[in-house]
Short mmCIF file of C-alpha atoms in Angstrom, two decimals:
data_model
loop_
_atom_site.label_atom_id
_atom_site.label_comp_id
_atom_site.label_asym_id
_atom_site.label_seq_id
_atom_site.Cartn_x
_atom_site.Cartn_y
_atom_site.Cartn_z
CA MET A 177 64.05 -139.91 -160.94
CA ASN A 178 67.77 -140.23 -159.95
CA ILE A 179 69.41 -143.14 -158.15
CA SER A 180 73.07 -144.10 -157.44
CA PHE A 181 74.46 -147.54 -156.18
CA THR A 182 77.43 -147.98 -154.66
CA SER A 183 77.66 -151.64 -154.21
CA ILE A 184 76.01 -155.13 -154.96
CA THR A 185 75.54 -157.68 -152.43
CA LEU A 186 75.04 -161.46 -153.37
CA ASN A 187 74.25 -164.11 -151.12
CA HIS A 188 75.02 -167.86 -151.85
CA SER A 189 73.36 -170.67 -150.84
CA ASN A 190 76.40 -171.87 -148.83
CA GLY A 191 76.18 -168.86 -146.93
CA GLU A 192 78.75 -166.84 -148.51
CA ARG A 193 78.03 -163.53 -149.06
CA ILE A 194 79.78 -161.97 -152.08
CA GLU A 195 80.18 -157.85 -152.08
CA ILE A 196 80.80 -156.33 -155.37
CA GLU A 197 82.38 -152.51 -155.15
CA LEU A 198 81.43 -150.62 -157.92
CA ASN A 199 84.99 -148.99 -159.54
CA GLU A 200 85.54 -145.28 -160.02
CA GLU A 201 84.41 -145.77 -163.88
CA GLN A 202 81.12 -147.05 -162.63
CA LEU A 203 80.49 -144.80 -160.01
CA ALA A 204 81.15 -141.74 -162.33
CA GLU A 205 78.08 -142.84 -164.61
CA GLN A 206 75.88 -142.18 -161.87
CA PRO A 207 73.25 -140.81 -161.29
CA ILE A 208 71.26 -143.35 -163.30
CA ASP A 209 67.80 -141.56 -164.73
CA LEU A 210 65.69 -144.29 -164.29
CA LEU A 211 62.74 -142.58 -166.40
CA THR A 212 65.18 -142.95 -169.38
CA LEU A 213 65.31 -146.63 -168.66
CA GLN A 214 61.81 -147.26 -170.43
CA ARG A 215 60.68 -149.38 -173.38
CA GLY A 216 63.36 -151.89 -172.99
CA ASN A 217 66.37 -149.54 -172.55
CA ALA A 218 69.05 -150.49 -169.57
CA ALA A 219 72.21 -149.09 -168.04
CA SER A 220 74.97 -151.77 -167.66
CA LEU A 221 75.66 -151.82 -163.60
CA ILE A 222 78.45 -154.16 -163.55
CA ALA A 223 80.10 -156.03 -166.13
CA ASP A 224 82.77 -159.08 -166.55
CA GLU A 225 82.62 -159.95 -162.83
CA GLU A 226 83.74 -163.60 -161.63
CA VAL A 227 81.47 -164.85 -158.86
CA PRO A 228 81.33 -168.34 -157.52
CA ALA A 229 78.99 -170.80 -159.54
CA GLY A 230 75.94 -172.12 -157.89
CA GLU A 231 72.34 -171.18 -156.45
CA TYR A 232 71.67 -167.53 -154.90
CA GLU A 233 69.51 -166.97 -152.76
CA TRP A 234 68.98 -163.40 -153.03
CA ILE A 235 70.61 -159.92 -154.53
CA ARG A 236 70.82 -156.37 -152.71
CA LEU A 237 71.55 -153.16 -154.79
CA ASN A 238 73.68 -150.87 -152.25
CA VAL A 239 72.47 -147.17 -152.48
CA VAL A 240 73.92 -144.05 -151.37
CA ASP A 241 72.43 -141.98 -148.68
CA ASN A 242 71.15 -138.34 -149.22
CA GLN A 243 74.25 -136.57 -147.95
CA THR A 244 76.54 -138.42 -150.64
CA PHE A 245 77.45 -137.33 -154.20
CA PRO A 246 76.31 -138.11 -156.57
CA ASP A 247 72.81 -137.99 -154.58
CA MET A 248 69.35 -139.67 -155.32
CA TYR A 249 66.60 -137.24 -155.79
CA VAL A 250 63.43 -136.62 -158.00
CA VAL A 251 62.90 -133.90 -160.56
CA ARG A 252 59.23 -132.49 -159.81
CA GLU A 253 56.99 -132.20 -163.01
CA ASP A 254 55.29 -128.99 -161.82
CA ASN A 255 58.02 -126.84 -161.23
CA GLY A 256 61.49 -128.79 -162.17
CA GLY A 257 62.86 -128.04 -158.51
CA THR A 258 64.26 -131.48 -156.87
CA ALA A 259 63.05 -133.62 -154.14
CA ASP A 260 65.34 -135.90 -151.87
CA LEU A 261 64.42 -139.43 -152.67
CA ALA A 262 65.42 -142.02 -150.01
CA VAL A 263 65.21 -145.70 -149.67
CA GLN A 264 62.95 -147.24 -147.12
CA SER A 265 64.86 -150.03 -145.67
CA ALA A 266 68.14 -149.49 -144.23
CA ARG A 267 69.24 -152.90 -146.12
CA GLY A 268 68.66 -151.05 -149.43
CA LEU A 269 67.09 -152.64 -152.35
CA GLN A 270 66.84 -156.56 -152.22
CA LEU A 271 64.96 -159.04 -154.14
CA SER A 272 64.26 -162.08 -152.68
CA SER A 273 64.16 -164.11 -156.09
CA GLY A 274 66.59 -166.68 -156.21
CA PHE A 275 68.97 -166.95 -159.60
CA THR A 276 71.88 -169.81 -160.70
CA VAL A 277 75.28 -168.99 -161.88
CA PRO A 278 76.23 -171.83 -164.03
CA GLN A 279 79.50 -173.78 -163.18
CA GLY A 280 82.05 -172.68 -166.44
CA GLY A 281 79.47 -170.49 -167.95
CA SER A 282 78.04 -166.85 -167.91
CA ALA A 283 75.04 -165.36 -166.48
CA ASP A 284 73.39 -162.03 -167.85
CA PHE A 285 70.47 -160.37 -165.73
CA THR A 286 68.26 -157.49 -165.74
CA VAL A 287 66.74 -155.63 -162.42
CA ASP A 288 63.50 -154.20 -163.73
CA PHE A 289 62.15 -151.29 -161.46
CA ASP A 290 58.37 -150.72 -161.87
CA LEU A 291 58.44 -146.95 -160.73
CA ARG A 292 54.39 -146.55 -160.50
CA SER A 293 54.65 -149.23 -157.96
CA ALA A 294 58.12 -148.15 -156.39
CA ILE A 295 58.01 -144.50 -155.86
CA THR A 296 55.53 -143.14 -152.98
CA ASP A 297 55.11 -139.52 -151.55
CA PRO A 298 54.70 -139.95 -147.90
CA GLN A 299 52.03 -137.50 -146.39
CA GLY A 300 53.48 -135.08 -144.08
CA GLN A 301 57.15 -135.51 -144.99
CA ASP A 302 59.38 -134.00 -147.41
CA GLY A 303 60.48 -135.92 -150.28
CA TYR A 304 59.66 -139.44 -151.66
CA PHE A 305 60.27 -143.08 -150.55
CA LEU A 306 61.63 -145.77 -152.97
CA ARG A 307 60.31 -149.08 -152.11
CA PRO A 308 61.88 -152.61 -153.56
CA SER A 309 59.59 -153.06 -156.25
CA LEU A 310 61.99 -154.70 -158.51
CA ARG A 311 61.87 -157.63 -160.70
CA LEU A 312 64.80 -159.83 -161.14
CA VAL A 313 65.14 -161.75 -164.53
CA ASP A 314 67.48 -163.84 -166.82
CA ASN A 315 67.98 -162.36 -169.82
CA SER A 316 67.92 -165.07 -171.86
CA GLU A 317 64.79 -165.93 -171.00
CA VAL A 318 62.49 -162.83 -171.70
CA GLY A 319 60.76 -160.95 -174.27
CA ALA A 320 58.53 -158.26 -175.01
CA ILE A 321 55.26 -156.89 -175.59
CA GLU A 322 54.55 -153.59 -177.77
CA GLY A 323 52.15 -151.44 -179.53
CA THR A 324 50.40 -148.55 -180.95
CA VAL A 325 47.51 -146.89 -178.44
CA PHE A 326 45.37 -144.91 -181.03
CA SER A 327 44.39 -141.27 -180.67
CA ASN A 328 40.58 -142.22 -180.40
CA VAL A 329 41.19 -144.76 -177.39
CA ILE A 330 43.13 -141.98 -175.72
CA SER A 331 40.48 -139.51 -176.33
CA ASN A 332 37.75 -141.48 -175.14
CA GLN A 333 39.37 -142.26 -171.91
CA CYS A 334 41.75 -139.47 -170.97
CA ASN A 335 40.99 -135.69 -169.43
CA GLU A 336 41.34 -133.12 -172.22
CA ASN A 337 43.25 -131.24 -169.59
CA THR A 338 45.87 -133.34 -168.73
CA SER A 339 49.27 -134.88 -170.77
CA PHE A 340 48.74 -138.31 -169.16
CA ASN A 341 48.44 -140.65 -172.23
CA GLY A 342 47.63 -143.52 -169.87
CA ALA A 343 49.30 -146.64 -169.36
CA VAL A 344 48.99 -150.62 -170.11
CA TYR A 345 48.87 -152.58 -167.39
CA VAL A 346 50.43 -156.24 -167.48
CA TYR A 347 49.23 -159.15 -165.32
CA GLU A 348 50.33 -162.71 -164.78
CA GLY A 349 48.33 -165.58 -166.57
CA GLN A 350 45.40 -165.30 -169.15
CA ASN A 351 41.96 -163.80 -167.79
CA ALA A 352 43.36 -161.83 -165.04
CA GLU A 353 41.45 -159.50 -163.23
CA PRO A 354 42.62 -156.05 -164.02
CA ILE A 355 43.07 -154.09 -160.73
CA ASP A 356 45.26 -151.51 -159.25
CA TYR A 357 48.18 -151.50 -157.12
CA ASN A 358 47.31 -151.13 -153.57
CA SER A 359 44.80 -153.50 -153.38
CA LYS A 360 46.68 -155.73 -150.86
CA THR A 361 45.88 -158.75 -153.10
CA ASP A 362 48.47 -161.32 -155.09
CA LYS A 363 46.64 -159.94 -158.17
CA GLU A 364 48.49 -157.06 -158.36
CA PRO A 365 49.95 -155.76 -161.84
CA LEU A 366 53.43 -157.35 -162.60
CA MET A 367 54.08 -154.00 -164.36
CA THR A 368 53.06 -150.78 -166.13
CA ALA A 369 54.52 -149.27 -169.55
CA ALA A 370 53.68 -145.76 -169.93
CA VAL A 371 51.92 -144.44 -173.66
CA GLU A 372 54.50 -141.84 -175.01
CA GLN A 373 55.62 -141.17 -178.18
CA PRO A 374 58.94 -142.74 -178.95
CA GLU A 375 61.82 -140.65 -179.68
CA SER A 376 62.18 -141.37 -183.06
CA GLY A 377 58.41 -139.73 -183.72
CA GLY A 378 55.41 -141.60 -184.83
CA GLU A 379 52.24 -142.80 -182.81
CA LEU A 380 51.68 -142.92 -179.47
CA SER A 381 52.63 -146.33 -177.98
CA TYR A 382 53.82 -148.54 -175.23
CA ARG A 383 56.35 -151.14 -174.59
CA ALA A 384 56.72 -153.57 -172.00
CA ALA A 385 59.83 -155.44 -171.40
CA PHE A 386 61.61 -158.00 -169.40
CA LEU A 387 59.00 -160.32 -169.47
CA THR A 388 59.80 -163.71 -168.73
CA GLU A 389 57.77 -165.94 -171.41
CA GLY A 390 54.34 -167.14 -170.31
CA ASP A 391 50.96 -165.95 -170.65
CA TYR A 392 50.05 -162.41 -169.55
CA THR A 393 46.97 -160.26 -169.51
CA ILE A 394 47.33 -156.61 -170.87
CA GLY A 395 44.58 -153.81 -170.70
CA TYR A 396 44.80 -149.96 -171.33
CA THR A 397 43.73 -147.48 -168.70
CA CYS A 398 43.85 -143.48 -168.06
CA ASP A 399 43.07 -143.87 -164.81
CA ALA A 400 46.38 -144.56 -163.54
CA ASP A 401 47.82 -141.00 -162.45
CA ASP A 402 48.21 -141.34 -159.01
CA PRO A 403 50.21 -144.51 -158.27
CA ASP A 404 49.62 -144.02 -154.22
CA ALA A 405 45.88 -145.23 -154.77
CA ASP A 406 43.80 -147.79 -155.10
CA ASN A 407 41.99 -146.77 -158.08
CA ASP A 408 38.67 -148.05 -159.64
CA LEU A 409 40.31 -148.33 -163.07
CA THR A 410 38.69 -148.70 -166.26
CA PHE A 411 40.14 -150.67 -168.84
CA THR A 412 40.11 -150.84 -172.73
CA GLY A 413 40.66 -153.66 -174.91
CA THR A 414 41.66 -156.17 -172.32
CA ARG A 415 43.32 -159.53 -173.94
CA ASN A 416 45.60 -162.28 -173.64
CA VAL A 417 49.31 -162.51 -175.04
CA THR A 418 51.70 -165.09 -174.96
CA VAL A 419 55.02 -163.92 -174.74
CA SER A 420 58.29 -166.14 -175.96
CA ALA A 421 61.68 -165.62 -175.34
CA ASN A 422 63.86 -163.44 -177.21
CA GLU A 423 60.54 -162.31 -179.23
CA THR A 424 58.23 -159.21 -179.08
CA GLN A 425 54.64 -159.44 -179.23
CA THR A 426 52.59 -156.87 -180.92
CA GLU A 427 49.02 -155.86 -179.27
CA ASP A 428 47.52 -152.62 -180.51
CA PHE A 429 44.96 -150.75 -178.63
CA ASP A 430 42.44 -149.68 -181.42
CA GLY A 431 39.33 -149.77 -179.62
CA SER A 432 37.94 -153.43 -180.18
CA GLN A 433 37.43 -155.38 -177.53
#
């Protein structure tokens, strides 16, 4: 899934709106394939920009339209062709979560996309829509959860005729009820992490990164292949995990509860 940005808009609490245009070098590095930015990988969008200190109310990622190069598109898994990708809101991808830039200091943030929630395939229309299913996190306050998903767990849940190896769902708080997206409640998953084989080889595994320190509930499921549907999910090994900043917690799924 490829996306291109043109600028970033910041809204200061004093009402000042700051527009940061991407330079030629930053534009040349696009489009960005978001599917390559999993397992904690990230791409730098802007760096070393000076902005006024203080509280900011929101940030907006402004994207190109489909008539501009480099464009935005999705590569189809079935035939390798491409389909247009458009943003539903004319305002771009806006995050309403506030953040602080310290006086005389620096700030380092990551915008995390949850593609399972963000991508929609509207019926009767060509192409896909990208919804603003984003989180803004302070990189000094985040950790990660990772682990192996054993083959017996995958074979017990996944259809042998599919290449899909399931996903690990992450919920805020301990003992959270595991439900799917589109359930129209405030208890939907915070994020999901695909189960796949790392480029370095080895066992099938997952990594859920950029998690603010705190308590979470995680569970593995193979009933998550259709992100547009509210599925009745079956989970294996649902458990509580506490994340600490700058640390990675290991939680394997070996079939135990």
